[in-house]
Short mmCIF file of C-alpha atoms in Angstrom, two decimals:
data_model
loop_
_atom_site.label_atom_id
_atom_site.label_comp_id
_atom_site.label_asym_id
_atom_site.label_seq_id
_atom_site.Cartn_x
_atom_site.Cartn_y
_atom_site.Cartn_z
CA MET A 1 0.03 0.02 -0.30
CA TYR A 2 1.14 3.64 -0.36
CA THR A 3 1.13 6.40 1.59
CA LEU A 4 -0.55 9.82 -0.85
CA THR A 5 1.64 12.81 0.10
CA THR A 6 1.73 16.18 -1.92
CA GLN A 7 5.56 15.34 -2.43
CA LYS A 8 4.64 12.17 -4.41
CA ALA A 9 2.66 13.88 -6.52
CA PRO A 10 3.90 15.16 -9.86
CA GLN A 11 4.70 18.28 -10.02
CA PRO A 12 3.13 20.92 -13.32
CA ALA A 13 4.97 19.94 -16.33
CA GLU A 14 7.65 17.75 -14.37
CA THR A 15 8.98 14.84 -17.14
CA LEU A 16 8.28 11.00 -16.58
CA ASP A 17 12.45 11.01 -16.61
CA LEU A 18 12.53 13.88 -14.08
CA TYR A 19 9.59 12.73 -11.66
CA LEU A 20 11.34 9.28 -11.79
CA LYS A 21 14.77 10.19 -10.46
CA ARG A 22 13.18 13.05 -8.28
CA LEU A 23 10.90 9.64 -6.88
CA ARG A 24 13.56 7.43 -6.16
CA THR A 25 16.55 9.94 -5.27
CA SER A 26 13.94 11.29 -2.53
CA MET A 27 13.63 7.82 -1.15
CA LYS A 28 17.08 7.33 -1.11
CA LEU A 29 16.88 4.53 -3.47
CA SER A 30 19.66 3.06 -5.43
CA GLN A 31 18.63 2.61 -9.77
CA HIS A 32 19.54 -1.32 -8.85
CA ALA A 33 17.16 -1.40 -5.89
CA VAL A 34 14.43 0.10 -7.55
CA ALA A 35 14.64 -1.77 -10.59
CA THR A 36 14.71 -5.06 -8.62
CA ALA A 37 11.94 -3.90 -6.67
CA ALA A 38 10.11 -2.69 -9.82
CA GLY A 39 10.36 -6.34 -11.37
CA ILE A 40 12.82 -4.77 -13.92
CA HIS A 41 16.04 -4.53 -16.09
CA LEU A 42 17.94 -1.54 -14.61
CA GLN A 43 18.94 -0.51 -18.18
CA SER A 44 15.25 -0.14 -18.18
CA LEU A 45 14.75 2.48 -15.21
CA GLY A 46 17.91 4.38 -16.79
CA LYS A 47 16.46 4.57 -20.44
CA LEU A 48 13.31 6.08 -18.31
CA GLU A 49 15.49 8.43 -15.97
CA ARG A 50 17.65 9.51 -19.13
CA GLY A 51 14.47 10.21 -20.84
CA LYS A 52 15.43 7.91 -23.53
CA THR A 53 12.01 6.67 -23.63
CA ASN A 54 8.36 7.79 -22.13
CA ARG A 55 6.58 4.39 -22.80
CA LEU A 56 5.52 2.31 -19.83
CA ASN A 57 3.98 -0.61 -20.05
CA GLN A 58 1.70 -2.57 -17.88
CA LYS A 59 4.18 -4.51 -16.11
CA THR A 60 6.46 -1.73 -15.69
CA LYS A 61 4.20 1.29 -14.68
CA LYS A 62 2.62 -1.49 -12.00
CA GLY A 63 6.32 -2.33 -10.90
CA LEU A 64 7.31 1.49 -10.42
CA ALA A 65 3.77 2.23 -9.19
CA VAL A 66 4.54 -0.55 -5.80
CA ALA A 67 8.69 0.38 -5.59
CA LEU A 68 8.03 4.03 -5.61
CA SER A 69 4.77 3.79 -3.43
CA ILE A 70 2.70 5.64 -5.71
CA PRO A 71 -0.60 5.23 -7.64
CA GLU A 72 -0.02 4.38 -11.32
CA GLU A 73 -2.26 6.84 -12.07
CA TYR A 74 0.45 9.65 -11.46
CA LEU A 75 2.77 7.31 -13.86
CA ASP A 76 -0.11 7.82 -16.41
CA ALA A 77 -0.13 11.69 -15.78
CA VAL A 78 3.50 12.55 -15.94
CA ALA A 79 4.22 9.69 -18.88
CA SER A 80 1.35 11.34 -21.09
CA GLY A 81 1.93 15.27 -19.95
CA LEU A 82 -1.37 15.33 -18.24
CA PRO A 83 -2.67 16.94 -14.88
CA VAL A 84 -3.12 14.77 -12.44
CA GLU A 85 -6.48 14.91 -12.04
CA ASP A 86 -7.48 14.16 -15.63
CA VAL A 87 -6.54 10.58 -15.00
CA GLN A 88 -7.19 10.10 -11.46
CA LYS A 89 -10.47 7.87 -10.51
CA LYS A 90 -13.12 10.64 -10.24
CA GLN A 91 -15.30 9.25 -7.40
CA PHE A 92 -16.55 10.49 -3.79
CA CYS A 93 -17.65 9.68 -0.78
CA PRO A 94 -21.64 10.75 -0.67
CA SER A 95 -21.67 11.01 3.01
CA CYS A 96 -18.57 12.55 3.75
CA TRP A 97 -17.92 15.16 0.70
CA THR A 98 -18.64 18.29 0.83
CA PRO A 99 -19.75 19.11 -2.93
CA GLY A 100 -17.92 22.01 -4.57
CA THR A 101 -14.27 21.03 -3.09
CA PRO A 102 -11.83 18.47 -3.86
CA PRO A 103 -12.21 14.81 -3.30
CA ASN A 104 -10.17 12.87 -0.38
CA PRO A 105 -7.09 11.33 -1.93
CA GLY A 106 -8.07 8.22 -0.35
CA TRP A 107 -11.56 7.99 -2.78
CA THR A 108 -9.25 8.18 -5.77
CA ILE A 109 -7.35 4.91 -5.02
CA PRO A 110 -7.65 2.79 -7.91
CA ARG A 111 -8.83 -0.35 -5.59
CA ALA A 112 -11.55 1.87 -3.46
CA LYS A 113 -14.65 0.75 -2.75
CA HIS A 114 -15.89 2.35 0.09
CA CYS A 115 -14.67 5.19 1.90
CA LEU A 116 -12.01 5.04 5.07
CA PHE A 117 -13.80 7.11 7.40
CA CYS A 118 -17.43 6.33 7.07
CA GLY A 119 -17.45 3.05 5.38
CA SER A 120 -20.18 4.31 2.44
CA GLN A 121 -19.94 3.14 -0.65
CA LEU A 122 -18.21 4.99 -2.85
CA ARG A 123 -19.70 6.89 -6.22
CA SER A 124 -18.45 8.31 -9.37
CA ASP A 125 -21.99 9.28 -10.73
CA CYS A 126 -24.87 10.80 -10.18
CA HIS A 127 -26.74 9.01 -7.62
CA LYS A 128 -30.28 10.07 -9.89
CA CYS A 129 -29.77 9.62 -13.66
CA HIS A 130 -26.14 7.98 -13.23
CA THR A 131 -24.15 10.37 -15.27
CA PRO A 132 -20.05 10.07 -14.66
CA VAL A 133 -19.20 12.84 -12.38
CA ALA A 134 -17.07 15.41 -14.85
CA SER A 135 -15.93 17.81 -12.25
CA PHE A 136 -15.60 18.01 -8.48
CA ALA A 137 -16.00 21.81 -9.08
CA HIS A 138 -19.95 21.29 -9.25
CA LYS A 139 -22.37 20.74 -6.47
CA PHE A 140 -24.89 19.64 -8.43
CA CYS A 141 -25.31 17.09 -11.83
CA PRO A 142 -24.91 19.09 -14.70
CA ASN A 143 -27.38 16.56 -16.78
CA CYS A 144 -30.69 16.62 -13.76
CA GLY A 145 -29.77 18.74 -11.05
CA ALA A 146 -29.98 16.44 -8.46
CA SER A 147 -27.41 16.91 -5.34
CA TYR A 148 -24.29 15.07 -5.33
CA SER A 149 -23.87 14.99 -1.48
CA GLN A 150 -26.57 12.57 0.45
CA LYS A 151 -26.36 15.17 3.43
CA GLU A 152 -28.03 17.76 0.95
CA ASN A 153 -31.01 15.47 -0.51
CA SER A 154 -31.45 13.71 3.04
CA HIS A 155 -32.03 17.80 4.64
CA ARG A 156 -34.14 18.12 1.32
CA ALA A 157 -36.52 15.34 2.12
CA SER A 158 -37.42 16.48 5.36
#
């Protein structure tokens, strides 16, 4: 399991080679240690860190994510030059989330199915019309107008 911190997230406009090297050196690991932990060849990691390639197959991506204790989405984002928000799983806890605010990082863990705080099932769509959440900046579904929050829905029912 990994610990999500802002130091491990890709920085704006950071390239894959710089990102991998920054993480590895901040963890005080050698290329050999990371390559071994990731289950990849030392030469492959060297090519990635020197910017000779930025292609990540599934095995390499999964291995580096485990070795560096980061979500695979971070590698997807930096390899494609996109912000992390564009590749993260967009899901939220309908009980804990305050609509219009950024989601808790624990909710964007790819395998997460339930909220780590209250145990509610995470949602990635509107409870009423099932339109996928496009942005966490909105409090209401742009398609049907329903609130994303269970708290607001329970207040309206009373």
